[in-house]
Tab-separated table of C-alpha atoms in Angstrom:
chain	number	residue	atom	x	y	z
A	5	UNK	CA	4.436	6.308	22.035
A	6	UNK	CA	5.905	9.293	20.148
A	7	UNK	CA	5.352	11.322	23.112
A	8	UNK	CA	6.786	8.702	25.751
A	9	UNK	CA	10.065	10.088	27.465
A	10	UNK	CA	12.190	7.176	27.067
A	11	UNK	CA	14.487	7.656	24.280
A	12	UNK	CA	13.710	4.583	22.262
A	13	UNK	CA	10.345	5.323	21.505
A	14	UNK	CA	10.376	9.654	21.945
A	15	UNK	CA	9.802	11.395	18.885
A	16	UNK	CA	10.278	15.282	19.306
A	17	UNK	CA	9.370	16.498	15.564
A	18	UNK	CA	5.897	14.913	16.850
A	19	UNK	CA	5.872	15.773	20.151
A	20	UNK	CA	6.665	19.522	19.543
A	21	UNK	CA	4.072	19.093	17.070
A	22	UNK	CA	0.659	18.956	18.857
A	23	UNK	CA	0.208	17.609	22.126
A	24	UNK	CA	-1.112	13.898	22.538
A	25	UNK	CA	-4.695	14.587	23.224
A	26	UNK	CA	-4.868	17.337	20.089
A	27	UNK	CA	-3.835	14.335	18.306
A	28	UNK	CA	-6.394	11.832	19.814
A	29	UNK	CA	-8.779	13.956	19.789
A	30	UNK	CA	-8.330	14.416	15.858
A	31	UNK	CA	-8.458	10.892	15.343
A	32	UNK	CA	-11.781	10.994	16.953
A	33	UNK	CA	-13.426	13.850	15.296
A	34	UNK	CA	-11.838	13.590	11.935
A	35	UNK	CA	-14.603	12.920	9.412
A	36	UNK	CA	-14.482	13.694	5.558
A	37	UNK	CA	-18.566	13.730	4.816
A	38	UNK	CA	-21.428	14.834	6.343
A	39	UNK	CA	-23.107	12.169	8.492
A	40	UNK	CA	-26.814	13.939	7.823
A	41	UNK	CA	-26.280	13.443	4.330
A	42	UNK	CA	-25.269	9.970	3.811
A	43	UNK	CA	-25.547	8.485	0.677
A	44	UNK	CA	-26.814	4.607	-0.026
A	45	UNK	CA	-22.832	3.175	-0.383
A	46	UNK	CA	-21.312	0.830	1.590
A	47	UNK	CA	-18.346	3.249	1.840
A	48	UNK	CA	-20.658	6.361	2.312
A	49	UNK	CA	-18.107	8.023	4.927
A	50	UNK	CA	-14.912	8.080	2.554
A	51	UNK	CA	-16.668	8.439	-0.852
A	52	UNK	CA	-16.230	12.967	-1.022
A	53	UNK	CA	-12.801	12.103	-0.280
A	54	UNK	CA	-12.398	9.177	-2.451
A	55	UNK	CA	-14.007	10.804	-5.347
A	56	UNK	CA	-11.912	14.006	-4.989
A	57	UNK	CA	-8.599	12.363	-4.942
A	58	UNK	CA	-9.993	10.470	-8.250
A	59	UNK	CA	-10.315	14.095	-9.911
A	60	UNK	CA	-6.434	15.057	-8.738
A	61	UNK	CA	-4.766	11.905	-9.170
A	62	UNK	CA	-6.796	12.160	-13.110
A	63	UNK	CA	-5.367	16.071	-13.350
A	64	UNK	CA	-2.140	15.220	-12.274
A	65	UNK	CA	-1.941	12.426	-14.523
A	66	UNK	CA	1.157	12.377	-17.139
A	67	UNK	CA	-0.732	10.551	-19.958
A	68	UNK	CA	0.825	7.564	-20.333
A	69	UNK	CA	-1.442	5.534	-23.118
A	70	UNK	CA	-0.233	2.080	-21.444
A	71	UNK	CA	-2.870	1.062	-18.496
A	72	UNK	CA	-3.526	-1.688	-16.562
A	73	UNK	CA	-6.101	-3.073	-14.363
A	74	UNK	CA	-6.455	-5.028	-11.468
A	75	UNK	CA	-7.326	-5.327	-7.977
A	76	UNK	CA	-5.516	-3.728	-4.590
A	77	UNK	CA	-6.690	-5.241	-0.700
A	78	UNK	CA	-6.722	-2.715	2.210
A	79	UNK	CA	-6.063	-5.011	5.110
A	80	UNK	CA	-8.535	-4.743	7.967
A	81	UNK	CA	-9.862	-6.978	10.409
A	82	UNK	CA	-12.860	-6.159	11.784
A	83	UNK	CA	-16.338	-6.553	11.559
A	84	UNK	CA	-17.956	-4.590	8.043
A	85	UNK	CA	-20.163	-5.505	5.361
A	86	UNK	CA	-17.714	-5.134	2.725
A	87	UNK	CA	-14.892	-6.816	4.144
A	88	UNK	CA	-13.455	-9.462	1.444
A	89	UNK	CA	-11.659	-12.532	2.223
A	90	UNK	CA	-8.873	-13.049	-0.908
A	91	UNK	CA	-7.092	-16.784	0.331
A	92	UNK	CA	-4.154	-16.595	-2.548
A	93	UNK	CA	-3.062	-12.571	-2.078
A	94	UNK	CA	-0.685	-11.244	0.357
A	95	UNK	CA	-3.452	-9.082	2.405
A	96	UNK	CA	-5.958	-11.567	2.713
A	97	UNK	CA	-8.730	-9.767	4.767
A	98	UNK	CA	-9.862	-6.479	3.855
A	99	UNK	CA	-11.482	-3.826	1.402
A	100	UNK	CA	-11.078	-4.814	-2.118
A	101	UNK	CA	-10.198	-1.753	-4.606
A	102	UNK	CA	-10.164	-1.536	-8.225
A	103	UNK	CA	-7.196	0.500	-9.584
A	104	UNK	CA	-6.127	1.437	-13.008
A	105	UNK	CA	-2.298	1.930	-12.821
A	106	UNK	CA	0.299	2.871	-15.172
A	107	UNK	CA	2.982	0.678	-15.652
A	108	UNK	CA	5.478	2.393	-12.417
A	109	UNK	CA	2.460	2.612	-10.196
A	110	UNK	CA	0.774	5.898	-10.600
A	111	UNK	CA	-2.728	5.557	-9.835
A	112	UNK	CA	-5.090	6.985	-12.080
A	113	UNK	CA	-8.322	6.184	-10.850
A	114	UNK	CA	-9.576	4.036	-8.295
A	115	UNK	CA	-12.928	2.186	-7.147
A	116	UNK	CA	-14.443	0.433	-3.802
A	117	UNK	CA	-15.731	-2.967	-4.265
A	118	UNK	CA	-19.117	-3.250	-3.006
A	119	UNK	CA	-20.226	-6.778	-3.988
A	120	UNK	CA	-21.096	-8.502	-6.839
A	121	UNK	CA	-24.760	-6.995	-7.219
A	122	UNK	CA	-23.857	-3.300	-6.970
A	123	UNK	CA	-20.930	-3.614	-9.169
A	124	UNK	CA	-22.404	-4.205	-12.443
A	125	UNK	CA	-23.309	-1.227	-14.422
A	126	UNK	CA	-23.126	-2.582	-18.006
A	127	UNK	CA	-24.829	-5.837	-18.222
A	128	UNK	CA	-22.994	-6.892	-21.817
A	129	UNK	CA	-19.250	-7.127	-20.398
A	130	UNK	CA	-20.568	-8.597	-16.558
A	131	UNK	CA	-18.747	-7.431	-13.397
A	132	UNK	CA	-15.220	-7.269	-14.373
A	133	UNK	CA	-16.199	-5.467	-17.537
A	134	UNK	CA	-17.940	-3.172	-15.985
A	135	UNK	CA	-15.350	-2.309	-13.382
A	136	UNK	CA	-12.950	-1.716	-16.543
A	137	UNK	CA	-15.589	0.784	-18.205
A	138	UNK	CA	-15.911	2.580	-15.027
A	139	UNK	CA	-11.891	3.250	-14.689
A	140	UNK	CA	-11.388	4.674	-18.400
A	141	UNK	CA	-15.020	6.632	-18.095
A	142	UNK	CA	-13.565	9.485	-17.226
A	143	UNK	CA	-10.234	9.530	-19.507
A	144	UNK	CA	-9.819	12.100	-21.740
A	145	UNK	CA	-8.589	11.306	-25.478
A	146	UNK	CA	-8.309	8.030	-27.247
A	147	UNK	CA	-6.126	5.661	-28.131
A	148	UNK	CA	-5.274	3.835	-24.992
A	149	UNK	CA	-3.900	0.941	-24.511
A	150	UNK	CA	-5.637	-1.324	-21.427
A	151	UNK	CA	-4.151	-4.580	-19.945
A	152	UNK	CA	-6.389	-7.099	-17.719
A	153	UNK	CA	-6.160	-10.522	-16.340
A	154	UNK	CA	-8.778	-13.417	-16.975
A	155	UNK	CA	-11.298	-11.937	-14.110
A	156	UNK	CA	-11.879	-9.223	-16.290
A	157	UNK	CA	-11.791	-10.234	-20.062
A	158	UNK	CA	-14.410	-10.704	-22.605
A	159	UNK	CA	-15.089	-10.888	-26.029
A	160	UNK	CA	-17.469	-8.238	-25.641
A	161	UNK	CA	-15.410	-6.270	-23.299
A	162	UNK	CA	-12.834	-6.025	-25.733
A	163	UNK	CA	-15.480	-4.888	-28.609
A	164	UNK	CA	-17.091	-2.520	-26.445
A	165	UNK	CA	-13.619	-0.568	-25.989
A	166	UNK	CA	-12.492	-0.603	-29.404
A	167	UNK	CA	-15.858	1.052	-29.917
A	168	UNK	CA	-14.549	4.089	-27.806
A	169	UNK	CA	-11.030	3.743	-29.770
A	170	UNK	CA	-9.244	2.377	-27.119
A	171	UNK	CA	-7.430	-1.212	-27.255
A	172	UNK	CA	-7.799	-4.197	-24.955
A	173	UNK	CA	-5.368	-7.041	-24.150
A	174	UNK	CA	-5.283	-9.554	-21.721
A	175	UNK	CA	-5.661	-13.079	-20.262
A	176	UNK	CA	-8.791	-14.945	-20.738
A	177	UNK	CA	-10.394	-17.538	-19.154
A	178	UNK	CA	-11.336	-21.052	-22.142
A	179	UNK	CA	-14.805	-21.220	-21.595
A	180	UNK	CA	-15.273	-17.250	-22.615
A	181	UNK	CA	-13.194	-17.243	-26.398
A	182	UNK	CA	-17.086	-17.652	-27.668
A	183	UNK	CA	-16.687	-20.952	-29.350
A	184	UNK	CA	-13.109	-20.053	-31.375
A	185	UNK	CA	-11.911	-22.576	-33.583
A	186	UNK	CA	-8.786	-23.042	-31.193
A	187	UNK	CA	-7.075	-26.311	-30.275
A	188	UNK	CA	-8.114	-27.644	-26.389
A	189	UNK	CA	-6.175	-26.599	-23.611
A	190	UNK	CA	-5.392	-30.192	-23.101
A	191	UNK	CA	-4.389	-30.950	-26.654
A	192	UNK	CA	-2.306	-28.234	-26.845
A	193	UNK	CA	-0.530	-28.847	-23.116
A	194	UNK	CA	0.737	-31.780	-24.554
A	195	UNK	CA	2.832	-29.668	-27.474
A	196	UNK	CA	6.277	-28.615	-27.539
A	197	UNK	CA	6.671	-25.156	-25.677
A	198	UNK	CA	6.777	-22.108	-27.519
A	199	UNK	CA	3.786	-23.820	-29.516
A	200	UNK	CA	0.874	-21.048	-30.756
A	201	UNK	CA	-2.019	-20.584	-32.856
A	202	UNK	CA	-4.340	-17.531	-33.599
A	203	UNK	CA	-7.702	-16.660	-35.107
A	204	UNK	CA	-8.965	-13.445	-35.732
A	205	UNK	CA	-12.459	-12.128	-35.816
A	206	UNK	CA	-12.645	-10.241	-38.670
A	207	UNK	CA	-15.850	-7.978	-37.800
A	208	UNK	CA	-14.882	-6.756	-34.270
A	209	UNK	CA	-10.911	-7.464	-34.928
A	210	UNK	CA	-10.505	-9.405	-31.795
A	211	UNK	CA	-7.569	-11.729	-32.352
A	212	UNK	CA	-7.490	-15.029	-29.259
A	213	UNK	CA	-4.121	-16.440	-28.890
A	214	UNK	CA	-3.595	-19.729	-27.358
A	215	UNK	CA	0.442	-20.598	-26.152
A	216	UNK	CA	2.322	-23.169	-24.784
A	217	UNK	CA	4.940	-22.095	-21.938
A	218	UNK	CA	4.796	-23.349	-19.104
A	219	UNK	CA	1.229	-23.493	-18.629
A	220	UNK	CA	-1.262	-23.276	-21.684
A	221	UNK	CA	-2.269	-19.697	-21.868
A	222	UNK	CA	-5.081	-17.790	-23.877
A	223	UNK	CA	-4.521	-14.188	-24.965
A	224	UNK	CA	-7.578	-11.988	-26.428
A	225	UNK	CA	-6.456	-8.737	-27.842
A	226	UNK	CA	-7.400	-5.794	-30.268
A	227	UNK	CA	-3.791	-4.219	-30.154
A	228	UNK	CA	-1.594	-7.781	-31.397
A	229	UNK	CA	-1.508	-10.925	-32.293
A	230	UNK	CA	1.463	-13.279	-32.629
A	231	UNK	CA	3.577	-11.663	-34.767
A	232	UNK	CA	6.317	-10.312	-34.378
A	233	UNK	CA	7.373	-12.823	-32.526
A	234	UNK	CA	9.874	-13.003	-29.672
A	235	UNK	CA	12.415	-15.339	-28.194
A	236	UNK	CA	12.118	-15.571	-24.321
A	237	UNK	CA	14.462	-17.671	-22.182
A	238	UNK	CA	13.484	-20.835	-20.312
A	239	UNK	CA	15.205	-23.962	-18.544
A	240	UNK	CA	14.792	-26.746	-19.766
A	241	UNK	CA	14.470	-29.801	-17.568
A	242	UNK	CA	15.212	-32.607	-20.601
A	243	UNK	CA	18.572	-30.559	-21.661
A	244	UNK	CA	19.474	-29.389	-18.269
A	245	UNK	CA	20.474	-25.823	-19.451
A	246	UNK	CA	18.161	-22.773	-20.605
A	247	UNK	CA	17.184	-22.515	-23.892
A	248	UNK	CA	14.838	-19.673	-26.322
A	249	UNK	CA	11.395	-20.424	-27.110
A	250	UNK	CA	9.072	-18.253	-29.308
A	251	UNK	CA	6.648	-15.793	-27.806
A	252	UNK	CA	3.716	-13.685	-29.106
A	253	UNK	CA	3.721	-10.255	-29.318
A	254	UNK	CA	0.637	-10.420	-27.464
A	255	UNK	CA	2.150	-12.187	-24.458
A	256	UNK	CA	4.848	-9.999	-24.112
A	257	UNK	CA	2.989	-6.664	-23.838
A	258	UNK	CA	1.048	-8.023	-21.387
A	259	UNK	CA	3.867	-8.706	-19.203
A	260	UNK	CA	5.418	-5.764	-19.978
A	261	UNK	CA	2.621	-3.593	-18.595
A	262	UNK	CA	0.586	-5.389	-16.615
A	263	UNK	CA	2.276	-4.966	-13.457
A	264	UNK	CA	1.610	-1.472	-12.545
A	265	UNK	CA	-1.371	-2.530	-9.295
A	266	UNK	CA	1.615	-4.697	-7.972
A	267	UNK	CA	4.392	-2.114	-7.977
A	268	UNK	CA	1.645	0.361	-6.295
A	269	UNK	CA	0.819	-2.344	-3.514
A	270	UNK	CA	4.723	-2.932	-3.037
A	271	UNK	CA	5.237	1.101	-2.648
A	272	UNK	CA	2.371	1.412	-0.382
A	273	UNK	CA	3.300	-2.185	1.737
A	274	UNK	CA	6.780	0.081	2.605
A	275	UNK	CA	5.592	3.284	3.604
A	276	UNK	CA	2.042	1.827	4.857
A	277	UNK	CA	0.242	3.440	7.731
A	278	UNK	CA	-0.532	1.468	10.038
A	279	UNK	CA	-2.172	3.583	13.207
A	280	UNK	CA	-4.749	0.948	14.913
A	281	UNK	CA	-8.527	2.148	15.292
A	282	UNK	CA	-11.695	0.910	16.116
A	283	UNK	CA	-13.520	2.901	12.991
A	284	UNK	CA	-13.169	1.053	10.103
A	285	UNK	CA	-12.963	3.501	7.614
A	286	UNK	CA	-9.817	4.939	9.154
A	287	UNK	CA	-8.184	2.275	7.073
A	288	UNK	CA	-9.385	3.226	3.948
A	289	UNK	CA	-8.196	6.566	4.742
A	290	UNK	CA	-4.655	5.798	5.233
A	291	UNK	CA	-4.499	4.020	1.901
A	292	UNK	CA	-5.641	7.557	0.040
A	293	UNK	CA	-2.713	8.741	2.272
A	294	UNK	CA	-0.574	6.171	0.802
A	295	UNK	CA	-1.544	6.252	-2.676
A	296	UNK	CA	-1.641	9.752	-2.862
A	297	UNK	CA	1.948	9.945	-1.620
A	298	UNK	CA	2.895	7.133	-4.302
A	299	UNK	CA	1.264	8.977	-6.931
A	300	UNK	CA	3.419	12.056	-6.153
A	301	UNK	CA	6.583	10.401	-5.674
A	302	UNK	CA	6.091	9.142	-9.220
A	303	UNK	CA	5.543	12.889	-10.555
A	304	UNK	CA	8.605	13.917	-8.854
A	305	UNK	CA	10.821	11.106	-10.715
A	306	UNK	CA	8.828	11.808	-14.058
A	307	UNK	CA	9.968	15.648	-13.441
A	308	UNK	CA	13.479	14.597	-12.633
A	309	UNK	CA	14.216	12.282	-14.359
A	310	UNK	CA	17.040	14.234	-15.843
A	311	UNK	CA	18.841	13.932	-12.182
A	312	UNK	CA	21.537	11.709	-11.310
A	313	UNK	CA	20.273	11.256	-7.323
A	314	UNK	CA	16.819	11.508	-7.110
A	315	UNK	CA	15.015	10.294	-3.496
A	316	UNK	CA	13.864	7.013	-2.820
A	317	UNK	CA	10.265	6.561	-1.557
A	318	UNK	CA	11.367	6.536	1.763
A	319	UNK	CA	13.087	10.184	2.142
A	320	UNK	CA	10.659	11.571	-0.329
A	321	UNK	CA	8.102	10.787	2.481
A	322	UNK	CA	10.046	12.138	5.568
A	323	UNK	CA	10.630	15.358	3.505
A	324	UNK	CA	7.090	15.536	3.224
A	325	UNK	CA	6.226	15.266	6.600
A	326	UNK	CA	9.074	17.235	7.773
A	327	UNK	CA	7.525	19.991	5.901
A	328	UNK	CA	4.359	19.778	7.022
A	329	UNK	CA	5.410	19.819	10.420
A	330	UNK	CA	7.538	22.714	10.069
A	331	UNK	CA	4.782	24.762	8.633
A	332	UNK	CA	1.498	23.817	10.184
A	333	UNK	CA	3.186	22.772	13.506
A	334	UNK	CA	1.291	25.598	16.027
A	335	UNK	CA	1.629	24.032	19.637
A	336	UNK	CA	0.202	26.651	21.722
A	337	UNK	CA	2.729	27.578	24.831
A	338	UNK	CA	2.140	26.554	28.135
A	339	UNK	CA	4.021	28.470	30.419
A	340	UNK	CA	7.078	26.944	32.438
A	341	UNK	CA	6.719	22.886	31.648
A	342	UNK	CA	6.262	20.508	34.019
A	343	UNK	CA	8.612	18.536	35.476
A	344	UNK	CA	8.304	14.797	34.443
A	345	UNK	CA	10.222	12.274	36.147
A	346	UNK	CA	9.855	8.576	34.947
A	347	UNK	CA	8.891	5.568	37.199
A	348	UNK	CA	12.013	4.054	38.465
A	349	UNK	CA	10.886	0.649	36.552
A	350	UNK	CA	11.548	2.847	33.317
A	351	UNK	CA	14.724	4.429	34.180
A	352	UNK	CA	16.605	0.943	34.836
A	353	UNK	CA	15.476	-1.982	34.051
A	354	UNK	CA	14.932	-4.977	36.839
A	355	UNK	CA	17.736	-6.995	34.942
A	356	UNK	CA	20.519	-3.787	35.148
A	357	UNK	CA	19.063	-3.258	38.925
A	358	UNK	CA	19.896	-6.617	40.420
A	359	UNK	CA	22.464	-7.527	38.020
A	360	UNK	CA	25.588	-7.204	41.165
A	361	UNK	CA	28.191	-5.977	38.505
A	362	UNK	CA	29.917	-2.401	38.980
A	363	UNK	CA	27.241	-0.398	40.840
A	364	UNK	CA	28.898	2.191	42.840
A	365	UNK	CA	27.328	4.880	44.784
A	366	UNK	CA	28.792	8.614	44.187
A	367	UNK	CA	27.913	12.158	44.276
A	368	UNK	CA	25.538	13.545	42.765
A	369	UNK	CA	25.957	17.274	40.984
A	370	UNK	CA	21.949	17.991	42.144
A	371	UNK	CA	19.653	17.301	44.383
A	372	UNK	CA	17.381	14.252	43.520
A	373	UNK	CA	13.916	12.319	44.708
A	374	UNK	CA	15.855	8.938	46.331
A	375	UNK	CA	14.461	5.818	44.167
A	376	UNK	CA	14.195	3.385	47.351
A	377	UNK	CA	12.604	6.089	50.034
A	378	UNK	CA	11.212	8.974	47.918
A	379	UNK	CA	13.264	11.368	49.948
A	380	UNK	CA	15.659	14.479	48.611
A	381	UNK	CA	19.278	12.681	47.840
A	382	UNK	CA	22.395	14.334	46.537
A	383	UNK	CA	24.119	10.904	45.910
A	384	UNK	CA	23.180	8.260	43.201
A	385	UNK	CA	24.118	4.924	41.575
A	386	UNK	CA	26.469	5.550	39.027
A	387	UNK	CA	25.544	2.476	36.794
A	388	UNK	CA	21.989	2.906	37.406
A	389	UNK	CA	21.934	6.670	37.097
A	390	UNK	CA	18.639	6.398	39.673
A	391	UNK	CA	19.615	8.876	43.115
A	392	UNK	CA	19.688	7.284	46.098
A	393	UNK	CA	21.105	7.393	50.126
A	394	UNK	CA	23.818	5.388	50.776
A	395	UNK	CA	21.820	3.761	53.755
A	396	UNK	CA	18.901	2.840	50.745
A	397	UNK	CA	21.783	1.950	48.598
A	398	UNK	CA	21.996	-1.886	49.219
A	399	UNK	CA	18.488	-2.365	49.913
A	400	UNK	CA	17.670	-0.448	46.420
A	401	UNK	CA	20.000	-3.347	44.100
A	402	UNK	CA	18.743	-6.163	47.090
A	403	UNK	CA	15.825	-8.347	44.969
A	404	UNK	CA	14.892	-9.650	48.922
């Protein structure tokens, strides 16, 4: 529609671009691998790509030691092996991506879900451990700190990173604290909130944290425990006003970076885009578009930071394209353009047409195809801007 003539939907820094079909026909051919040389992934046909915005988004990175973990949805629709149905998220069909994120958004690295078989490449820590080992594989340095929910954490997980000096620290599910002398969940939903206990493993330093807020909650962690311990406000429904209850340190890191995957998906829901195709891995495609854009929007606040007025994600992405267009834009001349006169059905609409308010039939400053009989005219409707004779006049606005 960018290169439709009406004025709603005409777009001329796309239009003066490339022509339509240049830009069909690149949506056809536009591959990133070579199809003789497929490897055994479900994903086969965006994996070069994939893998070599992985190494730049990892280059680029600004080493922040506070990562989280969790899962993004592509939305699509169609028909593909590795489509995933998610009932509770926002995107609820689609391609399911693992993304480590720091805490603003910036994607460090990022992985296709395949299924559950393919997925496990440490058999210790199970799928969602392995995913995590995967992410931080390729980090350079120590001393990290990573934050997951309960479909990821383990005992052993957590172990198996403080091995490689990193910490751990996240929700986790009752039946995987590995027999902790902790009180029941439904003992301890009965408590007063604010209510905690810990125990610490003294071998692997894994301390599990069970709370009462509004839910009962269990934290496992290698980085904190409860202490020191911090007042957060809640209402309460007995006293009718909002009142401070305790909260571990443990909690409170975790909600302080453990949002990173969601502020990515919220950038990337804004700017998302959404061109409909037939191939399915076009979709996959436009979310390395996305992300990559994210990921560079949060370099250019980390760089100016210093600024009063920096751009929002909107502008930053119109001065990219802008840019682009301005400097790769090579539509080849054609010679004198053609003339291209609309339908009459697209110049007025039928509800302006036979409306019988103010039309009025004057001269017109050129000659002009007649809208009723085809024929040369040098008068036109002056409401309807459409040429016409005055003997085709009446019949022209006449619905009969």
């Amino acid at each position: 529609m960018y290169w439709d003539e009406r004025p709603d939907t005409n777009n001329k820094a796309i239009s003066e671009a490339m022509s339509r079909n240049r830009f069909i026909q690149i949506m056809k051919y536009l591959h990133v691998c070579d199809n003789n040389n497929l490897s055994n992934s479900r994903f086969a046909k965006v994996m070069p790509l994939w893998n070599l915005l992985n190494d730049k988004w990892l280059k680029c990175f600004p080493n922040e030691v506070n990562l989280c973990v969790d899962e993004s949805m592509i939305p699509y629709y169609g028909r593909h092996g590795g489509k995933q149905h998610m009932h509770n998220k926002p995107i609820r069909f689609g391609f399911k991506a693992w993304c480590l994120c720091t805490r603003l958004g910036y994607v460090v690295q990022s992985k296709l879900y395949e299924g559950s078989k393919t997925g496990i490449t440490n058999t210790n820590v199970g799928l969602g451990g392995s995913v995590v080992l995967d992410l931080i594989e390729n980090l350079k340095g120590s001393s990290y700190s990573i934050y997951f929910d309960n479909f990821f954490t383990s005992v052993p997980l957590l172990e198996t990173l403080k091995q490689k000096d990193i910490h751990g620290t996240g929700t986790i599910r009752a039946n995987r604290t590995e027999k902790a002398p902790l009180t029941e969940v439904r003992s301890m939903a009965k408590r007063e909130r604010g209510t905690c206990e810990s125990v610490t493993d003294s071998a692997s330093g894994v301390t599990l944290v069970r709370y009462m807020d509004n839910n009962v909650v269990t934290m496992a962690s290698t980085k904190a425990g409860i202490n020191p311990m911090s007042k957060v406000k809640r209402y309460s429904q007995a006293l009718k006003k909002y009142v401070y209850v305790n909260q571990p340190a443990s909690v409170v890191m975790y909600n302080t970076y453990m949002g990173g995957v969601d502020r990515m998906d919220e950038n990337v829901a804004k700017m998302r885009v959404n061109i409909r195709g037939k191939k399915w891995y076009w979709q996959l495609l436009s979310f390395l578009l996305n992300v990559s854009v994210n990921n560079a929007w949060q370099l250019y606040r980390w760089v100016e930071k210093s600024k009063p007025q920096q751009l929002d994600l909107l502008n930053f992405t119109r001065t990219i394209s802008l840019a682009y267009l301005q400097k790769y834009s090579e539509r080849l001349a054609i010679g004198r353009p053609p003339r291209q006169v609309l339908a009459v059905h697209k110049r007025v609409t039928l509800e302006v047409r036979f409306d019988g308010q103010n039309h009025v039939i004057v001269s017109n400053n050129k000659q002009s195809r007649c809208g009723q009989c085809k024929k040369n005219a040098r008068m036109k409707c002056r409401k309807c801007n459409i040429a016409l004779h005055t003997h085709c006049f009446e019949v022209f606005h006449n619905k009969a």
